[in-house]
Coordinates of C-alpha atoms in Angstrom, one line a residue:
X249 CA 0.0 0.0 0.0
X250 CA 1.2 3.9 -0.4
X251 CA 1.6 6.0 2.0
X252 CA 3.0 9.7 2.2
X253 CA 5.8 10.8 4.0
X254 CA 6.9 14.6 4.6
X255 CA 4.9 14.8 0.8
X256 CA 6.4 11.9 -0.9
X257 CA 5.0 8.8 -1.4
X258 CA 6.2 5.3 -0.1
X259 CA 5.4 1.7 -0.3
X260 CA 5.2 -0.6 3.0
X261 CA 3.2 -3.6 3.6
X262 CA -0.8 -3.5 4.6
X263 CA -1.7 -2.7 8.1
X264 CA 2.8 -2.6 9.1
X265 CA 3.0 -0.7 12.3
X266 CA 5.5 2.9 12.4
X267 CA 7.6 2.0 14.0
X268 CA 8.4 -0.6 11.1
X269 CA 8.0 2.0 8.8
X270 CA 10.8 4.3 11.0
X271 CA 13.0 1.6 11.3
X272 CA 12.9 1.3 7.1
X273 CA 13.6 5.2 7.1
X274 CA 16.9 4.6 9.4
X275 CA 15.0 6.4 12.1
X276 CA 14.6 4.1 15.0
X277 CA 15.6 4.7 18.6
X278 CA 16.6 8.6 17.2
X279 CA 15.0 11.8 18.5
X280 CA 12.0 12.4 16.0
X281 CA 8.4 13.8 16.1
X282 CA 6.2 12.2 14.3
X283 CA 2.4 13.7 13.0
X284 CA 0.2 11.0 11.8
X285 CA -3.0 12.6 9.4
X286 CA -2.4 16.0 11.2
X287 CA -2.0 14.2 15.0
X288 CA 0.9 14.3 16.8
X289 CA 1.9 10.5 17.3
X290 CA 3.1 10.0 21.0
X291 CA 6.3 7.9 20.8
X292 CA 5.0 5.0 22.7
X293 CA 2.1 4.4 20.4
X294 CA 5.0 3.9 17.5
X295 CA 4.9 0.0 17.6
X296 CA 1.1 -0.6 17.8
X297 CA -0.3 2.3 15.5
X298 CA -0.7 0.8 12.5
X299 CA -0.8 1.9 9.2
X300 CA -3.7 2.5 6.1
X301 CA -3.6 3.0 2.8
X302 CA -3.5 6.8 2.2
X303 CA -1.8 8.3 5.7
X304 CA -0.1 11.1 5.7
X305 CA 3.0 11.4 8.0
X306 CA 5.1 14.1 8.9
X307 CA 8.6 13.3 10.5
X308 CA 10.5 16.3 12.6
X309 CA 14.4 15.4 13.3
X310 CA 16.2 16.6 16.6
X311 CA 19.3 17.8 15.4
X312 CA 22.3 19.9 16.9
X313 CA 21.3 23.8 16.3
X314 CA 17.4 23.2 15.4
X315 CA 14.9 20.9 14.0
X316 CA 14.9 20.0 10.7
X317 CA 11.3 20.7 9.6
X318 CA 11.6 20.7 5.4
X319 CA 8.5 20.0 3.4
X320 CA 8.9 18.2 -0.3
X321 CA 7.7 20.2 -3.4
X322 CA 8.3 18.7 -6.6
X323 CA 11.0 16.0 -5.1
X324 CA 13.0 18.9 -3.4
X325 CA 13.0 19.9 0.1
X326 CA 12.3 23.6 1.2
X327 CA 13.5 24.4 5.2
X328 CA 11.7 28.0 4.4
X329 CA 7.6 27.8 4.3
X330 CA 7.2 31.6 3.2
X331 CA 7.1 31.9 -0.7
X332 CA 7.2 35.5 -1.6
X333 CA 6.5 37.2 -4.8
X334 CA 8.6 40.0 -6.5
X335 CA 6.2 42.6 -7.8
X336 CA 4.9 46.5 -6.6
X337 CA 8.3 46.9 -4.9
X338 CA 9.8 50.5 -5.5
X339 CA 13.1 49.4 -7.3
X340 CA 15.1 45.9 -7.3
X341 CA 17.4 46.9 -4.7
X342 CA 14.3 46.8 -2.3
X343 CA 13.1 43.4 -4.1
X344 CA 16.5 42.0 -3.4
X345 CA 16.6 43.5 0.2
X346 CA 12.8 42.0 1.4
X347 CA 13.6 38.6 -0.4
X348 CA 17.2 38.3 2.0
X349 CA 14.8 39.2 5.3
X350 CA 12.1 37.1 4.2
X351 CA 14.3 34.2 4.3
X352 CA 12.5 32.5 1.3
X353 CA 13.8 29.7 -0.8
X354 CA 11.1 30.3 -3.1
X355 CA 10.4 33.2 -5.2
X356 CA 7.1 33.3 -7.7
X357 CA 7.7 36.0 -10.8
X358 CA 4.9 36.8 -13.1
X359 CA 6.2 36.3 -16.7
X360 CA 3.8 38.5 -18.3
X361 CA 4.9 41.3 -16.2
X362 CA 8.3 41.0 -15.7
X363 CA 11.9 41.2 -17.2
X364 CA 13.3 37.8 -16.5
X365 CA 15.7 37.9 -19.9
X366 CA 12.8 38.1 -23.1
X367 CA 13.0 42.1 -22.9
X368 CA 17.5 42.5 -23.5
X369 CA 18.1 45.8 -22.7
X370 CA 15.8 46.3 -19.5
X371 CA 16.5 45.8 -15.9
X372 CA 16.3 41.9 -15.3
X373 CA 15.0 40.6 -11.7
X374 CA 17.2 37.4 -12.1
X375 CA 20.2 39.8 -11.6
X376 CA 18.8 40.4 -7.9
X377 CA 17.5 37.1 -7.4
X378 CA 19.9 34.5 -8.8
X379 CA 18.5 30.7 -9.8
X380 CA 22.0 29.6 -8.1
X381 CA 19.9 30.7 -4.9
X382 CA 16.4 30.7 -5.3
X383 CA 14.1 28.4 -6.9
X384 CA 12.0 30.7 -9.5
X385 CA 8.5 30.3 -9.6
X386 CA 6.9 31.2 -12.6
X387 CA 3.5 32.4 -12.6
X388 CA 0.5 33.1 -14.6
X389 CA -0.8 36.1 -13.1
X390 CA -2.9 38.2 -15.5
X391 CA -4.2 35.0 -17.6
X392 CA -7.9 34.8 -17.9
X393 CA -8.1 31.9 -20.0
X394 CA -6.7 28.1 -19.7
X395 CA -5.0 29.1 -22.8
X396 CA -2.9 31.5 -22.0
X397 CA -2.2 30.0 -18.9
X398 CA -0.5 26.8 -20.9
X399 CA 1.1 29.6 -23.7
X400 CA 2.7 31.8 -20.6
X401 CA 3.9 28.3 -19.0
X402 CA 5.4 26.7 -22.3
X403 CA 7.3 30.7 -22.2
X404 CA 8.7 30.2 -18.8
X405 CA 10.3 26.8 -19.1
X406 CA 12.1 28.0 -22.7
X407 CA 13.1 31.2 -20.7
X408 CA 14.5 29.0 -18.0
X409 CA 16.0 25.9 -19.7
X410 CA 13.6 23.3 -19.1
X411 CA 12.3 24.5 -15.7
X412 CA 9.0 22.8 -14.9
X413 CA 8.1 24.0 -11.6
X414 CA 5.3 26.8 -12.1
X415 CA 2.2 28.5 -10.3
X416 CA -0.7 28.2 -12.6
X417 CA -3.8 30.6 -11.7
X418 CA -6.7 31.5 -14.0
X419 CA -8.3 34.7 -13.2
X420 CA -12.3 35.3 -13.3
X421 CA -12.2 38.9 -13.9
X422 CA -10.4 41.8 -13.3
X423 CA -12.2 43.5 -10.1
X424 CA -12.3 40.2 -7.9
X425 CA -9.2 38.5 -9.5
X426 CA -11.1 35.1 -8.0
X427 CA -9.6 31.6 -9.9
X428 CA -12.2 30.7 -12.8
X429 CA -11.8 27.4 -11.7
X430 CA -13.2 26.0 -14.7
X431 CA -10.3 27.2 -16.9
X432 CA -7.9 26.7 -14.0
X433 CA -9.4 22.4 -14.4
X434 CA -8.4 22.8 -18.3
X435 CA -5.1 24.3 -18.2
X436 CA -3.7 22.4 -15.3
X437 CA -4.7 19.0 -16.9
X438 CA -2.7 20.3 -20.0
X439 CA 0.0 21.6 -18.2
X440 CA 0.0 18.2 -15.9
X441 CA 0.4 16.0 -19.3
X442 CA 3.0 18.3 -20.9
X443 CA 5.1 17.2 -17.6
X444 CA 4.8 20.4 -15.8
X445 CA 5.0 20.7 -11.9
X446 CA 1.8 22.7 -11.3
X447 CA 1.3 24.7 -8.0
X448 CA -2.6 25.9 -8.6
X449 CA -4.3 29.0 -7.4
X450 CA -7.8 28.2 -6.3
X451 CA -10.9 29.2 -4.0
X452 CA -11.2 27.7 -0.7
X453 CA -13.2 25.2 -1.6
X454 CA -12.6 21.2 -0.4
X455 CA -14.1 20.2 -3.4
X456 CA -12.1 21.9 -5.8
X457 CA -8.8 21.2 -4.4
X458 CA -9.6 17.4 -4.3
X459 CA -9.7 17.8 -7.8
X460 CA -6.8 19.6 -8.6
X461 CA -4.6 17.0 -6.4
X462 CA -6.5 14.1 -8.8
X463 CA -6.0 15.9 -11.8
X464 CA -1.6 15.5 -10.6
X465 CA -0.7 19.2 -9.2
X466 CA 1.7 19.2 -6.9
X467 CA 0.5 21.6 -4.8
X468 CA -3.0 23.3 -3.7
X469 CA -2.9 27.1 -3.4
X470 CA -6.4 28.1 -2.0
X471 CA -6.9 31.6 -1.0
X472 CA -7.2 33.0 2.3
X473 CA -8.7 36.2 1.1
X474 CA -9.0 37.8 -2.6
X475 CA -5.5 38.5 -4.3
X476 CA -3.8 42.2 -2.4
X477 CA -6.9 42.5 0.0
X478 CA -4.7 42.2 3.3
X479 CA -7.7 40.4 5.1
X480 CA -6.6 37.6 6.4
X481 CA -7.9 34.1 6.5
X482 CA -11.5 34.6 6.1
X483 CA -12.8 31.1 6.1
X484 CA -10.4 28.8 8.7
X485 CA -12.8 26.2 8.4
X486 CA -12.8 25.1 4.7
X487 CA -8.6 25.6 4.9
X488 CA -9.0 23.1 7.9
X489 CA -10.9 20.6 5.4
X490 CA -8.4 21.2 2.6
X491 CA -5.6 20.3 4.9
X492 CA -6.9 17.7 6.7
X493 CA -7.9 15.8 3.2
X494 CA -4.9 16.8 1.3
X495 CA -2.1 14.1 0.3
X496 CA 0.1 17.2 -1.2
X497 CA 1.4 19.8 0.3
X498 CA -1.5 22.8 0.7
X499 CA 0.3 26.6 1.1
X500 CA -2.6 29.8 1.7
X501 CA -2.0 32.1 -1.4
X502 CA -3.6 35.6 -1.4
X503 CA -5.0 37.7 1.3
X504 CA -2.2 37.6 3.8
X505 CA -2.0 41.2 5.4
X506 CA 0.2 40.5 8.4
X507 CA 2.0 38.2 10.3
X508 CA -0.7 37.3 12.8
X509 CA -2.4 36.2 9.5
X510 CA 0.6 34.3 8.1
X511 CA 0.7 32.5 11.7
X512 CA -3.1 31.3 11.8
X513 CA -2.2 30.1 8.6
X514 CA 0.2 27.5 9.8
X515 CA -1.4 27.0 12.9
X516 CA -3.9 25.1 10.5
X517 CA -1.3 22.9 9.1
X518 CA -1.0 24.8 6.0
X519 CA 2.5 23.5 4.6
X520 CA 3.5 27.2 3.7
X521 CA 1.9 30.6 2.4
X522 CA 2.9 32.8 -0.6
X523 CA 2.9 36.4 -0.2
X524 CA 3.5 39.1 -1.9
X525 CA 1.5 42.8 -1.3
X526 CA 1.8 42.2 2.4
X527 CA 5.0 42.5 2.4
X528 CA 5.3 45.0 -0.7
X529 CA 2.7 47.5 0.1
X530 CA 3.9 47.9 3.7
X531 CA 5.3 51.1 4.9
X532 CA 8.7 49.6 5.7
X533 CA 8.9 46.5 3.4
X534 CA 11.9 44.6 4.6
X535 CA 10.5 44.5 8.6
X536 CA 7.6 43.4 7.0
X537 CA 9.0 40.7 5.2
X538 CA 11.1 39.7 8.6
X539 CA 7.8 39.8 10.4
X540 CA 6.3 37.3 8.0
X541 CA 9.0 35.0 8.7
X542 CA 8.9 35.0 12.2
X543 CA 5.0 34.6 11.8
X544 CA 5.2 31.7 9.9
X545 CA 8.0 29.9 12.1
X546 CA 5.7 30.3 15.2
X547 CA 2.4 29.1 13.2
X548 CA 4.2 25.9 12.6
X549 CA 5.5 25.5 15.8
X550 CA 2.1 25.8 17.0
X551 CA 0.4 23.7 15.1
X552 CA 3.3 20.5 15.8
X553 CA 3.3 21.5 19.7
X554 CA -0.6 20.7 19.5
X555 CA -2.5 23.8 21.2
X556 CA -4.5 23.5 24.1
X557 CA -8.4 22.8 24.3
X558 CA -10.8 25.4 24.0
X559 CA -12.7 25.5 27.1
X560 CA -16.0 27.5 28.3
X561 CA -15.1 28.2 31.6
X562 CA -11.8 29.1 33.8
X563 CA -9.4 26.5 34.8
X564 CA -6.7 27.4 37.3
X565 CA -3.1 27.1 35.9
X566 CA -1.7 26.5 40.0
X567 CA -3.4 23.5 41.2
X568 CA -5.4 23.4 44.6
X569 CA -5.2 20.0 45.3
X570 CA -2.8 19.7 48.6
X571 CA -3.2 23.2 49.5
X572 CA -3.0 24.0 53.3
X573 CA -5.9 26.0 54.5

C-alpha cells in the first residue's frame, strides 16, 4: 500500500505498524516527532499504531542547532515555508533587500509582467534574485483563460531551460481577480500531461482542491482572502478541510495582510503561504517581510506543539489540590 511521508510517497506492507515504517527510514531509537493525518503520534504508540492505505506522515528530526522541519515540493525539500513574490516593490534593490529578510527559498515572478531575460536591454530581476539561490516560480498572473495559462507556461520553461516548476492561476475577472476554476481544471490538466510541476491557485473550496490533487498538481494554493486584500484568512474552516484531506502539500496564497495572519495560517497545518503585497505594500517593506518569517516559524510551531483545548469556563493554571488552609 502507499503512504505519504513529509509529501512523498512510499510503499510498506498493509496494516505494518510505524515503528516498522521508522526503522525502514533509518529512524529508530533517534530523536524524532512524528504527526500522523495532522495528529501528533506520541512515541509510545510507535509500535502498535498501524498503518492505512493513504496516511499522511510528517517526521520532525532533533538535530544539533534546530529541527529539521523541510516540506517536499516537486521532489526537493524547502527548510523555508514563506514563498514570496517579487512585484509592486519600488526598485530591485528593495526586491532583493525584502527577499534576503524574508528568508525565502522560493520566489514566484509573473512572466507576463516581468523582465526575467525576453525584454534585453531592460533591468532583469534574475540579476537580484539568482537561480543559483532561489528556486523561481513562474506564474501566470494576468491570464484569464486556460489558454494562456498553458502559452505563458510553455514561455517560462524556454526562458528557464527546461524548468518545470510553475504557479498556474486562471483569473475570473479583473475586479475580484477570484480563480475561474473552470479554466484553471483545463489548463492544469494540460499543463500536468506536458510534464509540468503545477502549484494551482484556487478558491477555498474542499471540493475543488480534491480535484486539482487528482488531476496530478503538486500543490494546492487556496486563498485565504482575494488577491492584495490584506484580510486575512476569512474562512479557517474550509482551509482546515483542505488540509486535513490533502495528500500534497497545501500553502494559503492571497490575502495575507500580516504576520498574525501568516501564523493562523500554519497553525492550520498549511505547509506554507505565498505572499507578496503584504510585504510589498507595507510602509517599511523589509520588517515586513522579517515579520512574516517569524509569523510563519511560530504558526508551525504551534500547530506540531498541539495547542491547548478550547474550554467555556476558567481552569486554574496552580493547582489546589494539597493546598494548606
Amino acid at each position: 500500500m502507499m503512504v505519504y511521508v513529509n509529501g512523498d510517497s512510499r510503499e510498506c506492507a498493509d496494516n505494518s505498524p510505524v515503528a516498522d515504517l521508522l526503522a525502514d527510514l533509518g529512524l529508530a531509537g533517534k530523536k524524532i516527532a512524528v504527526e500522523l493525518n495532522h495528529e501528533i503520534l506520541p512515541f509510545t504508540d510507535y509500535a502498535k499504531q498501524t498503518l492505512k492505505a493513504g496516511d499522511r506522515l510528517e517526521i520532525v528530526h532533533a538535530i544539533g542547532g534546530g529541527q529539521d522541519d523541510s516540506f517536499i515540493l516537486a521532489g526537493k525539500a524547502y527548510q523555508s515555508r514563506l514563498l514570496v513574490g517579487t512585484g509592486k516593490y519600488k526598485d530591485l534593490e528593495e526586491t532583493r533587500l525584502a527577499i534576503e529578510a524574508s528568508g525565502a527559498q522560493i520566489v514566484t515572478v509573473a512572466i507576463r509582467r516581468t523582465n526575467i531575460g525576453q525584454n534585453p536591454g531592460e533591468p532583469n530581476l534574475l540579476d537580484v534574485i539568482s537561480p543559483d539561490k532561489y528556486t523561481i516560480l513562474p506564474n501566470t498572473a494576468g491570464c484569464y483563460s486556460a489558454d494562456d495559462a498553458v502559452r505563458t507556461c510553455r514561455l517560462a520553461r524556454e526562458l528557464l531551460g527546461g524548468h518545470n516548476l510553475v504557479k498556474l492561476e486562471v483569473l475570473a475577472d479583473q475586479k475580484t481577480l477570484f480563480p475561474d476554476v473552470a479554466e484553471t481544471y483545463l489548463a492544469a490538466e494540460k499543463l500536468v500531461r506536458d510534464g509540468f510541476d503545477v502549484m494551482v491557485y484556487t478558491n477555498d473550496d474542499p471540493i475543488a482542491a480534491k480535484r486539482l490533487e487528482a488531476i496530478g498538481c503538486v500543490a494546492v494554493m487556496p486563498l485565504a482572502a482575494p488577491i492584495g486584500s490584506g484580510l486575512g484568512v476569512r474562512n479557517p474552516y474550509n482551509i482546515l478541510t483542505i488540509v486535513e484531506n490533502a495528500k500534497v502539500p497545501i500553502l494559503v496564497d492571497a490575502g495575507v495582510g500580516t504576520a498574525s495572519d501568516a501564523a493562523i495560517a500554519m497553525e492550520l497545518g498549511c505547509d506554507g503561504v505565498l505572499m507578496n503585497t503584504a510585504i510589498a505594500d507595507a510602509k517599511n517593506p523589509i520588517l515586513m517581510a522579517s515579520a512574516m518569517r517569524k509569523g510563519i516559524e511560530a504558526g508551525r510551531e504551534a500547530f506540531l506543539a498541539g495547542r491547548m483545548p478550547r474550554r467555556r469556563f476558567a481552569s486554574a493554571s496552580s493547582p489546589i489540590d494539597g493546598l494548606i488552609i
